[in-house]
mmCIF file of C-alpha atoms in Angstrom:
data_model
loop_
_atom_site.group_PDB
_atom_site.id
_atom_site.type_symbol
_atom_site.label_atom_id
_atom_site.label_comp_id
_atom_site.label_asym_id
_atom_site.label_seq_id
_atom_site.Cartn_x
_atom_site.Cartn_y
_atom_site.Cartn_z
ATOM 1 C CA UNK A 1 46.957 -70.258 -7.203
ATOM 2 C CA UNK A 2 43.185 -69.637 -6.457
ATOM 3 C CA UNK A 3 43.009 -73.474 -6.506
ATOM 4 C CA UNK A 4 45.552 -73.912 -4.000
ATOM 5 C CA UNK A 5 44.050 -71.164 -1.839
ATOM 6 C CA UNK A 6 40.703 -72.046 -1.425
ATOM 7 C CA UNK A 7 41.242 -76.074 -1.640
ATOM 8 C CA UNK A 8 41.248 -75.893 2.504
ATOM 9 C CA UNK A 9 37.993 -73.483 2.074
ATOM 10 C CA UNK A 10 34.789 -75.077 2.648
ATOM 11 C CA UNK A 11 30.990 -73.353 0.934
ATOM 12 C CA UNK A 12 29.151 -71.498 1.777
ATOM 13 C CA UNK A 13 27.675 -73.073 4.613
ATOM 14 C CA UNK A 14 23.659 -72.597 5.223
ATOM 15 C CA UNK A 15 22.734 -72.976 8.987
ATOM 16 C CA UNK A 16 19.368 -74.869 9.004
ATOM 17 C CA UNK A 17 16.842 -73.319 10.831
ATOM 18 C CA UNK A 18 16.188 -76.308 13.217
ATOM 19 C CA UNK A 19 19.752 -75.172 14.493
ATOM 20 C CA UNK A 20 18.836 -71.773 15.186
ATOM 21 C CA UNK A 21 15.734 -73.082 16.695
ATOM 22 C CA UNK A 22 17.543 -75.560 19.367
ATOM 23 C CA UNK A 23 20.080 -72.839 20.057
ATOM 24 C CA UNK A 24 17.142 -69.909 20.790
ATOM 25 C CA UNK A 25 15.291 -72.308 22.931
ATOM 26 C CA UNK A 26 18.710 -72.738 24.910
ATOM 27 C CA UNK A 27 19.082 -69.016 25.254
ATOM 28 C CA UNK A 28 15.226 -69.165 26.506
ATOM 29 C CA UNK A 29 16.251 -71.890 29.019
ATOM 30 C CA UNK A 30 19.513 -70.283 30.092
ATOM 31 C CA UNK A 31 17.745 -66.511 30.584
ATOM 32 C CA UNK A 32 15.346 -68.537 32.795
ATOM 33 C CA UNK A 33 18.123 -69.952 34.478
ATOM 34 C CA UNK A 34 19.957 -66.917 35.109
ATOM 35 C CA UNK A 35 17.324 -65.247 36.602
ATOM 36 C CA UNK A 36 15.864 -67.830 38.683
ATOM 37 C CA UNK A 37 19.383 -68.489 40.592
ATOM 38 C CA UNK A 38 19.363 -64.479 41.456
ATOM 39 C CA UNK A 39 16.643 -65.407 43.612
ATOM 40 C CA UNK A 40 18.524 -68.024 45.552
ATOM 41 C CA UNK A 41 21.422 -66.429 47.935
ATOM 42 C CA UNK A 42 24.503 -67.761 47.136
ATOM 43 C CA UNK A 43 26.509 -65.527 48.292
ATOM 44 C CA UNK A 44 29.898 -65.455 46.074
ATOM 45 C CA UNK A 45 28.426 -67.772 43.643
ATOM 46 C CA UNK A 46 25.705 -65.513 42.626
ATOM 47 C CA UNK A 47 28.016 -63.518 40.879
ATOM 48 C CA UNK A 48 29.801 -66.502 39.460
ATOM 49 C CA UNK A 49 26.598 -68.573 38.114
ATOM 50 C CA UNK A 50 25.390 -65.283 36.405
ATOM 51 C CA UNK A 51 28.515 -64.576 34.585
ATOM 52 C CA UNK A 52 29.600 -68.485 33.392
ATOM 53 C CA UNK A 53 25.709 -68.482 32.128
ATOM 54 C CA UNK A 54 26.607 -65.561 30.151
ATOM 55 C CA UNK A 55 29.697 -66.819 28.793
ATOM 56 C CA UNK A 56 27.426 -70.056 27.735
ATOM 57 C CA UNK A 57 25.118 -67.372 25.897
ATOM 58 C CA UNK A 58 27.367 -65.408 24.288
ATOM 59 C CA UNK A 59 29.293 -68.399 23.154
ATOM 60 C CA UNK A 60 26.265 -69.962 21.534
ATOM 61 C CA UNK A 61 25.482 -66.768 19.701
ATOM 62 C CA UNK A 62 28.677 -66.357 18.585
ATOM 63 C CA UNK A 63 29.067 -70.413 17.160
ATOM 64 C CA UNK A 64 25.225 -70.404 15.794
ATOM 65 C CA UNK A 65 23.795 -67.379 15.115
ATOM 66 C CA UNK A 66 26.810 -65.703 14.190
ATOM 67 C CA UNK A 67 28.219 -68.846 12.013
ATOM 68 C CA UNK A 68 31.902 -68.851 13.492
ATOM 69 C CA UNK A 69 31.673 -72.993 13.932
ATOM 70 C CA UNK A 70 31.137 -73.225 10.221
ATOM 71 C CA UNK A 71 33.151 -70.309 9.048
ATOM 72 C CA UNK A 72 37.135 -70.153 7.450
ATOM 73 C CA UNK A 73 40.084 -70.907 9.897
ATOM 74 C CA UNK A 74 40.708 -67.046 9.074
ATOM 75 C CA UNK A 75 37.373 -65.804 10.896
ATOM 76 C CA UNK A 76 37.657 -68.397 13.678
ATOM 77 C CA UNK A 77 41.601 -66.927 14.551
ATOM 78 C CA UNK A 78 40.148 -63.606 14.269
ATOM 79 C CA UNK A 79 37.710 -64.068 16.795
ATOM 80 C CA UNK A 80 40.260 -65.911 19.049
ATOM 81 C CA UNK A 81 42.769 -63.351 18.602
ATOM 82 C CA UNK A 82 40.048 -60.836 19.491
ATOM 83 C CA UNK A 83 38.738 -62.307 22.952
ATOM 84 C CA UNK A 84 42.486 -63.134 23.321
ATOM 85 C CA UNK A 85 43.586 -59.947 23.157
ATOM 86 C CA UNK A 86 40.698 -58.203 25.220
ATOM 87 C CA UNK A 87 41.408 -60.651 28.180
ATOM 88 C CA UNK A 88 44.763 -59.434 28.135
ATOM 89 C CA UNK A 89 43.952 -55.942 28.369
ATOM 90 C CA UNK A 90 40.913 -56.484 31.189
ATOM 91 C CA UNK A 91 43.630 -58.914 33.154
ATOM 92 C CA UNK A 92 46.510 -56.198 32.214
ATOM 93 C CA UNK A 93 44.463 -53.270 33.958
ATOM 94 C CA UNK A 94 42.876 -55.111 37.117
ATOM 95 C CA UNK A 95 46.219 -56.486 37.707
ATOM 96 C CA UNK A 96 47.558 -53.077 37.885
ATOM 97 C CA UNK A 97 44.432 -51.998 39.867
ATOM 98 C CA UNK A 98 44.838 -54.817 42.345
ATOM 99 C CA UNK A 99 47.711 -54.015 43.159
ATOM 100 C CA UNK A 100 48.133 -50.738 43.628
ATOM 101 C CA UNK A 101 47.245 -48.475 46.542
ATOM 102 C CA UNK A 102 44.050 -51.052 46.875
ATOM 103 C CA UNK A 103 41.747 -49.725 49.754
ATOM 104 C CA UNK A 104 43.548 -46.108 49.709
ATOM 105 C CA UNK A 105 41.654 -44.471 47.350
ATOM 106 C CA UNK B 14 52.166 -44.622 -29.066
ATOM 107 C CA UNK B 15 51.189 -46.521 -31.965
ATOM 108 C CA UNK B 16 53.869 -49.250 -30.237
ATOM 109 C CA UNK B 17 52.199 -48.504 -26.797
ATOM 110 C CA UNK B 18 50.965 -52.038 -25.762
ATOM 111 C CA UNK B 19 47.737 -52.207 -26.478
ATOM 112 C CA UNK B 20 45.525 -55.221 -24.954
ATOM 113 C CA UNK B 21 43.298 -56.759 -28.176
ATOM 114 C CA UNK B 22 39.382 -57.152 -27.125
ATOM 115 C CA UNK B 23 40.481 -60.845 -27.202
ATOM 116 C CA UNK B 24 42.725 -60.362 -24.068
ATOM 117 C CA UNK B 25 40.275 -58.196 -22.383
ATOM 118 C CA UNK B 26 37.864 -60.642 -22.529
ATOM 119 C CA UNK B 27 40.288 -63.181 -21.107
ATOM 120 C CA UNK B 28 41.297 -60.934 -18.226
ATOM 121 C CA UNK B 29 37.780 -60.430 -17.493
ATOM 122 C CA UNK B 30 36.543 -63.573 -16.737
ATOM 123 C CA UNK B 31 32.747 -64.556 -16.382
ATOM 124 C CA UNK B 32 31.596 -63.612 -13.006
ATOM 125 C CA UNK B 33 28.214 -62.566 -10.800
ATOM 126 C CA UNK B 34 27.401 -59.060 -11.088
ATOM 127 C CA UNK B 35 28.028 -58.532 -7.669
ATOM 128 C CA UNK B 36 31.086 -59.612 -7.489
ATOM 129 C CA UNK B 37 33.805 -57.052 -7.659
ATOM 130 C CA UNK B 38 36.655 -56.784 -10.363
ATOM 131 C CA UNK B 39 39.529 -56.859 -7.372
ATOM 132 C CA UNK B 40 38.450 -60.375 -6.485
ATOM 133 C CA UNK B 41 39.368 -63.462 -8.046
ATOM 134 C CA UNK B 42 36.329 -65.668 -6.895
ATOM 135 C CA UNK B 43 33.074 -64.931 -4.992
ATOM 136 C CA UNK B 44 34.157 -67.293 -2.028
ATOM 137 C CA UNK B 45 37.310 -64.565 -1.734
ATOM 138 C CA UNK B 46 34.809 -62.054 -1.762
ATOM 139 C CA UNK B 47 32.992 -63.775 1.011
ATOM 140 C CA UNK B 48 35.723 -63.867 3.259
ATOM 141 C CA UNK B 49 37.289 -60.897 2.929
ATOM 142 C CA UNK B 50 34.170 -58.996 3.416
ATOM 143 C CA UNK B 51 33.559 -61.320 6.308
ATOM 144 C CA UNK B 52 37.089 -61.198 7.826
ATOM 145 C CA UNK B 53 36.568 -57.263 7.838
ATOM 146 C CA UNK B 54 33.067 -57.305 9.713
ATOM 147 C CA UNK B 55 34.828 -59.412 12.405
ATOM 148 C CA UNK B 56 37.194 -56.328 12.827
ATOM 149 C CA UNK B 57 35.225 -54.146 13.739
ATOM 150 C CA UNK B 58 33.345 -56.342 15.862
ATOM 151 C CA UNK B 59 36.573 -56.616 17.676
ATOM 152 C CA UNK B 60 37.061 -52.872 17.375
ATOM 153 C CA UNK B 61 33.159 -52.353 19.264
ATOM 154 C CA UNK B 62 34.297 -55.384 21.621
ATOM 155 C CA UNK B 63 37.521 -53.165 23.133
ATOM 156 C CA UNK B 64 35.256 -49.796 23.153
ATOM 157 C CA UNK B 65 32.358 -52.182 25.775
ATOM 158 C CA UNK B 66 35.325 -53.923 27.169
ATOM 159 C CA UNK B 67 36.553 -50.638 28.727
ATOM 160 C CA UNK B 68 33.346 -49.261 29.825
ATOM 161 C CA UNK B 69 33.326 -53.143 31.474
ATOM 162 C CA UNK B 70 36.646 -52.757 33.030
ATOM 163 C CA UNK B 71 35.472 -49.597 34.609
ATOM 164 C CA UNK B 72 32.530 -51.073 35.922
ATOM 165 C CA UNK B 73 34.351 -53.946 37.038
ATOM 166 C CA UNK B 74 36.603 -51.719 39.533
ATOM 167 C CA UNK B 75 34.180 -49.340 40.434
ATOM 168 C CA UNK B 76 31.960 -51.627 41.754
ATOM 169 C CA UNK B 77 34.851 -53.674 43.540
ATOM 170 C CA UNK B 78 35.849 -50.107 44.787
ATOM 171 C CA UNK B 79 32.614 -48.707 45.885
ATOM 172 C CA UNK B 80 30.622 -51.965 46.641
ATOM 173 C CA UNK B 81 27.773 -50.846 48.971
ATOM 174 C CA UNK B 82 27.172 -47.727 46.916
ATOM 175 C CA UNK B 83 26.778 -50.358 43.425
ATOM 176 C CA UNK B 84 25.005 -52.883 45.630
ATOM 177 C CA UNK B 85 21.919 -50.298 46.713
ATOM 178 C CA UNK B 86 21.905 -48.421 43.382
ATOM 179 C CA UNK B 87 21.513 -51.668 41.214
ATOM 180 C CA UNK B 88 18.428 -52.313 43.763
ATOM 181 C CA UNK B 89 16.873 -49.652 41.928
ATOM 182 C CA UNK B 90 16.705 -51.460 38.810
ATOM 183 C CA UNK B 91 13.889 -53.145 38.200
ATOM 184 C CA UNK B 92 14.684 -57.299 37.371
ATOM 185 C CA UNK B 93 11.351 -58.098 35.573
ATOM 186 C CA UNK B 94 11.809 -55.060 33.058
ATOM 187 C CA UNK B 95 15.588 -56.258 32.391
ATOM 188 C CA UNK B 96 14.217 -59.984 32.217
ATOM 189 C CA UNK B 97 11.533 -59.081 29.604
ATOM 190 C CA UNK B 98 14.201 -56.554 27.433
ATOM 191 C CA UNK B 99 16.281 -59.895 27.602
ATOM 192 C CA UNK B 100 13.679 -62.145 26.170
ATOM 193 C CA UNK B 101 13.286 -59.731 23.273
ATOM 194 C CA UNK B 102 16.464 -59.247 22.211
ATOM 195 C CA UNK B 103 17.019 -62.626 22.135
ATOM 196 C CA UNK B 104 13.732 -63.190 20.312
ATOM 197 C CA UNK B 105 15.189 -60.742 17.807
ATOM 198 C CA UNK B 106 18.190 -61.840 17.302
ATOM 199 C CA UNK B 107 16.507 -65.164 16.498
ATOM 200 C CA UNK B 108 14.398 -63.439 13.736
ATOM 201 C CA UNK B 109 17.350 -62.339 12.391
ATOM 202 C CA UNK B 110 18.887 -65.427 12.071
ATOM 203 C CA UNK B 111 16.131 -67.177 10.440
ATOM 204 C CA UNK B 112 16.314 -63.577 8.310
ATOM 205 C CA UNK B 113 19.741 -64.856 6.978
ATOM 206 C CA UNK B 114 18.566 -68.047 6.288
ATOM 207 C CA UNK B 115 15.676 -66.709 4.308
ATOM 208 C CA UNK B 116 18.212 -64.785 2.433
ATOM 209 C CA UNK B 117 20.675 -67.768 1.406
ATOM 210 C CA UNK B 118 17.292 -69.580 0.199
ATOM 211 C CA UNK B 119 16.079 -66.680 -1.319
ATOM 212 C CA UNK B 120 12.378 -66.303 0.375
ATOM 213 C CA UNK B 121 11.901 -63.045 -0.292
ATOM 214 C CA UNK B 122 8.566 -63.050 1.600
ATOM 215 C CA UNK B 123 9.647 -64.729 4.661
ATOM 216 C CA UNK B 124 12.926 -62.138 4.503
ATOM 217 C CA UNK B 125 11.017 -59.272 4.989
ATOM 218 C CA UNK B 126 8.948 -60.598 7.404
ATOM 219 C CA UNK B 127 12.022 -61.835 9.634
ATOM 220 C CA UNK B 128 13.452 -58.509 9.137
ATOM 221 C CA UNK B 129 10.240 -56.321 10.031
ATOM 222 C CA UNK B 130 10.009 -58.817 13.211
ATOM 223 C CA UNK B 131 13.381 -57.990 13.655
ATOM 224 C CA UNK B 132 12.605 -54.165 13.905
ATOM 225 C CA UNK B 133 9.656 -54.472 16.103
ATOM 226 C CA UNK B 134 11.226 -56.300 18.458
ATOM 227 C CA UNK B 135 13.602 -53.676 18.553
ATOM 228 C CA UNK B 136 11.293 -51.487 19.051
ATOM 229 C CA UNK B 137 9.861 -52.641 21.652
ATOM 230 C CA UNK B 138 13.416 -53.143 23.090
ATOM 231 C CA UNK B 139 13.499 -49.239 23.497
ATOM 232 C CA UNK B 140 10.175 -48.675 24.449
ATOM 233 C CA UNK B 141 10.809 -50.588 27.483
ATOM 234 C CA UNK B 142 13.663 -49.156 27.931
ATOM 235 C CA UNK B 143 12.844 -46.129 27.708
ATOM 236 C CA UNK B 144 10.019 -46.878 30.626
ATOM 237 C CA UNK B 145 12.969 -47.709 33.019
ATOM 238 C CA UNK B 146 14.676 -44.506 31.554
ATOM 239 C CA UNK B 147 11.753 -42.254 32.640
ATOM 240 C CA UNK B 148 11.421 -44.303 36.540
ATOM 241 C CA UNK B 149 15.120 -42.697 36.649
ATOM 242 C CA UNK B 150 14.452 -39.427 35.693
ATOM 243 C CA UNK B 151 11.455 -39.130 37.973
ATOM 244 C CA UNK B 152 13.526 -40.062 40.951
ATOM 245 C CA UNK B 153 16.405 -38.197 40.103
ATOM 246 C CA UNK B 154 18.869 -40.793 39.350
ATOM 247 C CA UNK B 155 20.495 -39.179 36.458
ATOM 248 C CA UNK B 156 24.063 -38.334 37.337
ATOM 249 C CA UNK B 157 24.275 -34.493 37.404
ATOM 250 C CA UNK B 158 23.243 -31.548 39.420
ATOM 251 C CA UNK B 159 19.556 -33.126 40.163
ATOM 252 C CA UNK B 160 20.790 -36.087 41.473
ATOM 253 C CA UNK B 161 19.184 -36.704 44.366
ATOM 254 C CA UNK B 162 20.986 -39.383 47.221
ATOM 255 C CA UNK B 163 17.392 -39.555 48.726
ATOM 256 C CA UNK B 164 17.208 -43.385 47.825
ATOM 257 C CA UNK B 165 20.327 -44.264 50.147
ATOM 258 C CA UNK B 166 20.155 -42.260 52.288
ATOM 259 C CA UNK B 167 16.467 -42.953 53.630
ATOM 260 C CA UNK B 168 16.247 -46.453 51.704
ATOM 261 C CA UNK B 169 12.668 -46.592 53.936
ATOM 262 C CA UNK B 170 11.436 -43.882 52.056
ATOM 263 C CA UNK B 171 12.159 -45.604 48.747
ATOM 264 C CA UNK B 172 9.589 -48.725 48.354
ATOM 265 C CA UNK B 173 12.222 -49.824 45.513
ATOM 266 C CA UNK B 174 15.274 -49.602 48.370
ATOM 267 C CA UNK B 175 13.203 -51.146 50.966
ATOM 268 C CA UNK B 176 11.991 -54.216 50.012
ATOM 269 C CA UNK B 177 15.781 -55.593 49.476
ATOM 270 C CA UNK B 178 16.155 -54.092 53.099
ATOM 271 C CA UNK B 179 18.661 -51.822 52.110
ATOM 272 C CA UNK B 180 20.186 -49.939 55.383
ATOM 273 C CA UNK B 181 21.230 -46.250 54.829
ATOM 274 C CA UNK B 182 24.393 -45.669 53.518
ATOM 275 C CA UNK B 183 26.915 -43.294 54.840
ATOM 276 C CA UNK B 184 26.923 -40.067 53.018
ATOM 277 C CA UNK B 185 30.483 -40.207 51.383
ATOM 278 C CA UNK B 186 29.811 -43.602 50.182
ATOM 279 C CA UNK B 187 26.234 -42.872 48.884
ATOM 280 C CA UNK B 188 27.550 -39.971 46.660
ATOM 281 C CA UNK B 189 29.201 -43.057 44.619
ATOM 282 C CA UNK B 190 25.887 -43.998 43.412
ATOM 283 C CA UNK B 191 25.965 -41.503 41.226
ATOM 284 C CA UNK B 192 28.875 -43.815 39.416
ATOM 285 C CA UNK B 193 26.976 -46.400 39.212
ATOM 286 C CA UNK B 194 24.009 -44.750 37.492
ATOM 287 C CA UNK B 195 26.830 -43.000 35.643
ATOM 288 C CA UNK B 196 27.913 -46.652 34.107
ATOM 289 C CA UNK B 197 24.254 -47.304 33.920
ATOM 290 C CA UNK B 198 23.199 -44.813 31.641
ATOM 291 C CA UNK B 199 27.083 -45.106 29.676
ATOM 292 C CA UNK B 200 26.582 -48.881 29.335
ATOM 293 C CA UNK B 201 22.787 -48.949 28.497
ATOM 294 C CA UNK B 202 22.858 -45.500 26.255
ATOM 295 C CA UNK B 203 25.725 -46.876 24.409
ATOM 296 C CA UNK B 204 23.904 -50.260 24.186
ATOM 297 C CA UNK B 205 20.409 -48.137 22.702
ATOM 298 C CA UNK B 206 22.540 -45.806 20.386
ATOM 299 C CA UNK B 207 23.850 -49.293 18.513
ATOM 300 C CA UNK B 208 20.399 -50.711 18.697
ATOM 301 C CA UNK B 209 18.862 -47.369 17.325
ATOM 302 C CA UNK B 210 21.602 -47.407 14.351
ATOM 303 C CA UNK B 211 20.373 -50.965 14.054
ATOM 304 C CA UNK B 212 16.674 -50.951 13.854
ATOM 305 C CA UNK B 213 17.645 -47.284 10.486
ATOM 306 C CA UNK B 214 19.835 -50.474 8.765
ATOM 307 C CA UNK B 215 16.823 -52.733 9.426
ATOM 308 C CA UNK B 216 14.602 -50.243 8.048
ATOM 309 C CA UNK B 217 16.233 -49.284 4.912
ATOM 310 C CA UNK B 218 16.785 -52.962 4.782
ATOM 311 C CA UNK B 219 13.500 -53.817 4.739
ATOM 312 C CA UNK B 220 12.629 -51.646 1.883
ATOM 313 C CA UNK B 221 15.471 -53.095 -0.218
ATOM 314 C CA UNK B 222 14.449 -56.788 1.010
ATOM 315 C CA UNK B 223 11.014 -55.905 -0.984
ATOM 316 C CA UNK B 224 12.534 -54.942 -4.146
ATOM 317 C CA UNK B 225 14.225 -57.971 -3.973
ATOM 318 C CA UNK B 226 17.769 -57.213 -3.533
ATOM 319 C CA UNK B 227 18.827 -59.840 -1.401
ATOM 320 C CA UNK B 228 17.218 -62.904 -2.360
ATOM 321 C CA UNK B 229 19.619 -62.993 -5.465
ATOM 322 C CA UNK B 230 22.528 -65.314 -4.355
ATOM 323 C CA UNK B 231 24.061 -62.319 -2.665
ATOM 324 C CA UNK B 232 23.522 -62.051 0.977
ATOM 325 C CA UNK B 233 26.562 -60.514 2.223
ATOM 326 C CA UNK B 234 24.893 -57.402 3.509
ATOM 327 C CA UNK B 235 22.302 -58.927 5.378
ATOM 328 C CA UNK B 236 24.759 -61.588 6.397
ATOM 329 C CA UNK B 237 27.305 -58.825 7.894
ATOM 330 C CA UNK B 238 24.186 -56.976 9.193
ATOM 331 C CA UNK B 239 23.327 -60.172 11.041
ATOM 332 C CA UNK B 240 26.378 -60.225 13.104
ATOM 333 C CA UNK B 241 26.447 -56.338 13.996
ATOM 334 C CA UNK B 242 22.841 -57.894 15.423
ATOM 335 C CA UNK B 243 24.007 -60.257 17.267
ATOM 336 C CA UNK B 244 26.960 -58.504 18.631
ATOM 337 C CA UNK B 245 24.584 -56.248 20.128
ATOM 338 C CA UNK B 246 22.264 -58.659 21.977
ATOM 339 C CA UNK B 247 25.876 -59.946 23.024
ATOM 340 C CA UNK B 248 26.691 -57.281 24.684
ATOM 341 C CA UNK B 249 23.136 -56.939 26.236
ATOM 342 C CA UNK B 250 23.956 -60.580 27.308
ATOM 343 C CA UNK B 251 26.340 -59.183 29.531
ATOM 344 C CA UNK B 252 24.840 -55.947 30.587
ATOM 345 C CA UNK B 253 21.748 -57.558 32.032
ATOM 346 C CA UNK B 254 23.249 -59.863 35.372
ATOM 347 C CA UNK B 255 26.443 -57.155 35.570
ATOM 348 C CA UNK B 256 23.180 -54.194 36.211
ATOM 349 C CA UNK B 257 20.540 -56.151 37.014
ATOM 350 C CA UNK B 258 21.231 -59.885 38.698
ATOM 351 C CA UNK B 259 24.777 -59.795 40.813
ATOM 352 C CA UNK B 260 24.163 -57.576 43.494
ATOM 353 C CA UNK B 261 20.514 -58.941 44.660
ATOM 354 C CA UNK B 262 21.579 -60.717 47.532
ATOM 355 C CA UNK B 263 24.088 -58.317 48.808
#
C-alpha cells in the first residue's frame, strides 16, 4: 500500500541556494521597480503596475522560498484551492458591494 | 484472560518497524510524515490568508467609497520608510531561506547564523516601524477621540500634505480619514503582532538551533517555521503599494 502511495511522491527536494539567490535578487529588482513607477503618473495604471508587481512577488515567494514548485500534488491543490477560494469570496463581496446602493451611502 | 490474545515480543517487534526517532508511531514512513505535517501548515496559511483577505476587502471598498479621504491620508505615509521596511523583510525572508537550506545540509553554524540574521532583521523591521508609529501619534492620526482632521483640512499647514499639493478636503469627507488610518493601524498592527510572534519562534529557535536540534535529518520545524515567514513578508508584499504606492498621483 505505502508503495503504491508514495510511488507518484518525489524526495525530499533541497532548493539550492543559487535559487534562492536569483529569486531574492528578483524581489530586489521588482521592489525597485515598484517604487520607481509610483513616481511616474499613470493615472489608472499606477494602481495596476503596483498590484501585478505584487502578484509577481508573492508568486515567487510562494514557488521558491516557500517550495510549492517542488512540493506533492497535495500541497500544490491546497494552495490552489486556497487562492481559489479567497478570490471567490473577495469577487463574491465586491460584487454585492458594486451593486448595491453604490454612491448612496 | 490467559486466552486473551496476547502479541509475542516477536510480533511486537514486527509491528514496530525500524524507524528515525523522530518519526512518530501513527506514520507509516517519514515522507508521510513530511506531508502531512506540511499539508497542515498550508491550512492554516490559508486560514491567516482569509483573516488578511477580509481586512483587504474592507480596504478595498473603503477606499473605492471614500477616495479623496484614502488618497490625502495615505500622503501621510512616508514612501522611503515603507521602501526600506520592504527591503528588510525581504532580506529576511531570504535569510530564512538559506536558514532551511542550512538545516537540510545540516550546518549547524551557518543555521544559527541565518536564523539570528533572521531575527535582527526583524528587528529592525519594528524599529522602523515603530518610528512611523510614533510620526502618527505625534500628529494625532490614531483613530479615536485625539484624532485630529488638522492634516486635511489645512493640508498647507501639514509639510507632509503639502508637498503632494493636497487641496483641503470637505469636512464630512475628511472625517473618513480616520478609516483609513483605522485600516492602517488594523493592517500594519496585525502585520507586527505576526512578525512579533515570529521573531519569540526565531528566538527560542535559535537556542535550540545551538544545541543542535535541527541539523539532525529533521527539519520539519524550521521548515514549517519558514513558511509562517514567508507568509508574513507576503502579506507585507501587499500592504506596502495598497498603503504606501497607489494613491501618489491622485
Amino acid at each position: 500500500m505505502s508503495e503504491q502511495a508514495h510511488h507518484d511522491e518525489h524526495e525530499h527536494h533541497i532548493v539550492s541556494p543559487k535559487v534562492y539567490v536569483v529569486i531574492f535578487l528578483a524581489l530586489l529588482a521588482l521592489t525597485s521597480l515598484t517604487v520607481g513607477a509610483s513616481f511616474i503618473e499613470m493615472g489608472i495604471f499606477n494602481p495596476i503596475i503596483a498590484l501585478g508587481i505584487a502578484v509577481i512577488k508573492a508568486v515567487l515567494v510562494v514557488l521558491f522560498f516557500m517550495h510549492v514548485k517542488y512540493s506533492t500534488k497535495l500541497t500544490k491543490l491546497t494552495v490552489g484551492a486556497g487562492v481559489f477560494t479567497f478570490f471567490i469570496l473577495i469577487g463574491m463581496t465586491l460584487a454585492d458591494y458594486f451593486t448595491r446602493a453604490w454612491g448612496r451611502w | 484472560m490467559s486466552d486473551s490474545p496476547v502479541l509475542t515480543q516477536d510480533a511486537l517487534e514486527a509491528a514496530h518497524h525500524a524507524h528515525p526517532p523522530y518519526q512518530r508511531h501513527h506514520f507509516e514512513t517519514m515522507d508521510q510524515q513530511n506531508d502531512a505535517t506540511n499539508f497542515a501548515m498550508w491550512l492554516f496559511l490559508l486560514t491567516e490568508i482569509m483573516f488578511f483577505g477580509g481586512l483587504f476587502t474592507a480596504y478595498l471598498i473603503l477606499r473605492n467609497w471614500y477616495y479623496p479621504a484614502f488618497v490625502a491620508a495615505s500622503h501621510q505615509l512616508n514612501v522611503y520608510w515603507g521602501s526600506l521596511n520592504t527591503l528588510v523583510l525581504i532580506s529576511s525572508s531570504f535569510t530564512m531561506a538559506m536558514g532551511v537550506w542550512c538545516a537540510e545540509t545540516r550546518r549547524k553554524s551557518g543555521l544559527v547564523l541565518c536564523l539570528t540574521l533572521t531575527f535582527l532583521l526583524g528587528l529592525v523591521f519594528l524599529g522602523i516601524k515603530t518610528i512611523e508609529y510614533s510620526e502618527k501619534i505625534e500628529k494625532h492620526h490614531v483613530p479615536g477621540f485625539h484624532y485630529s482632521l488638522q492634516s486635511f483640512l489645512n493640508p498647507a499647514s501639514d509639510p507632509a500634505a503639502a508637498q503632494y499639493g493636497d487641496k483641503p478636503l470637505a469636512l464630512d469627507m475628511a472625517r473618513k480619514t480616520e478609516l483609513y488610518f483605522f485600516l492602517y493601524f488594523a493592517m500594519t498592527g496585525m502585520h507586527a503582532l505576526h512578525m512579533i510572534i515570529g521573531i519569540a519562534i526565531l528566538g527560542f529557535m535559535i537556542f535550540r538551533a545551538r544545541a543542535g536540534a535541527y541539523t539532525t535529518g529533521h527539519v520539519t520545524f524550521v521548515e514549517n517555521f519558514g513558511l509562517y515567514w514567508h507568509f508574513v513578508d507576503i502579506i507585507w508584499i501587499f500592504l506596502f503599494p495598497l498603503l504606501y504606492l497607489i494613491s501618489r498621483h491622485q
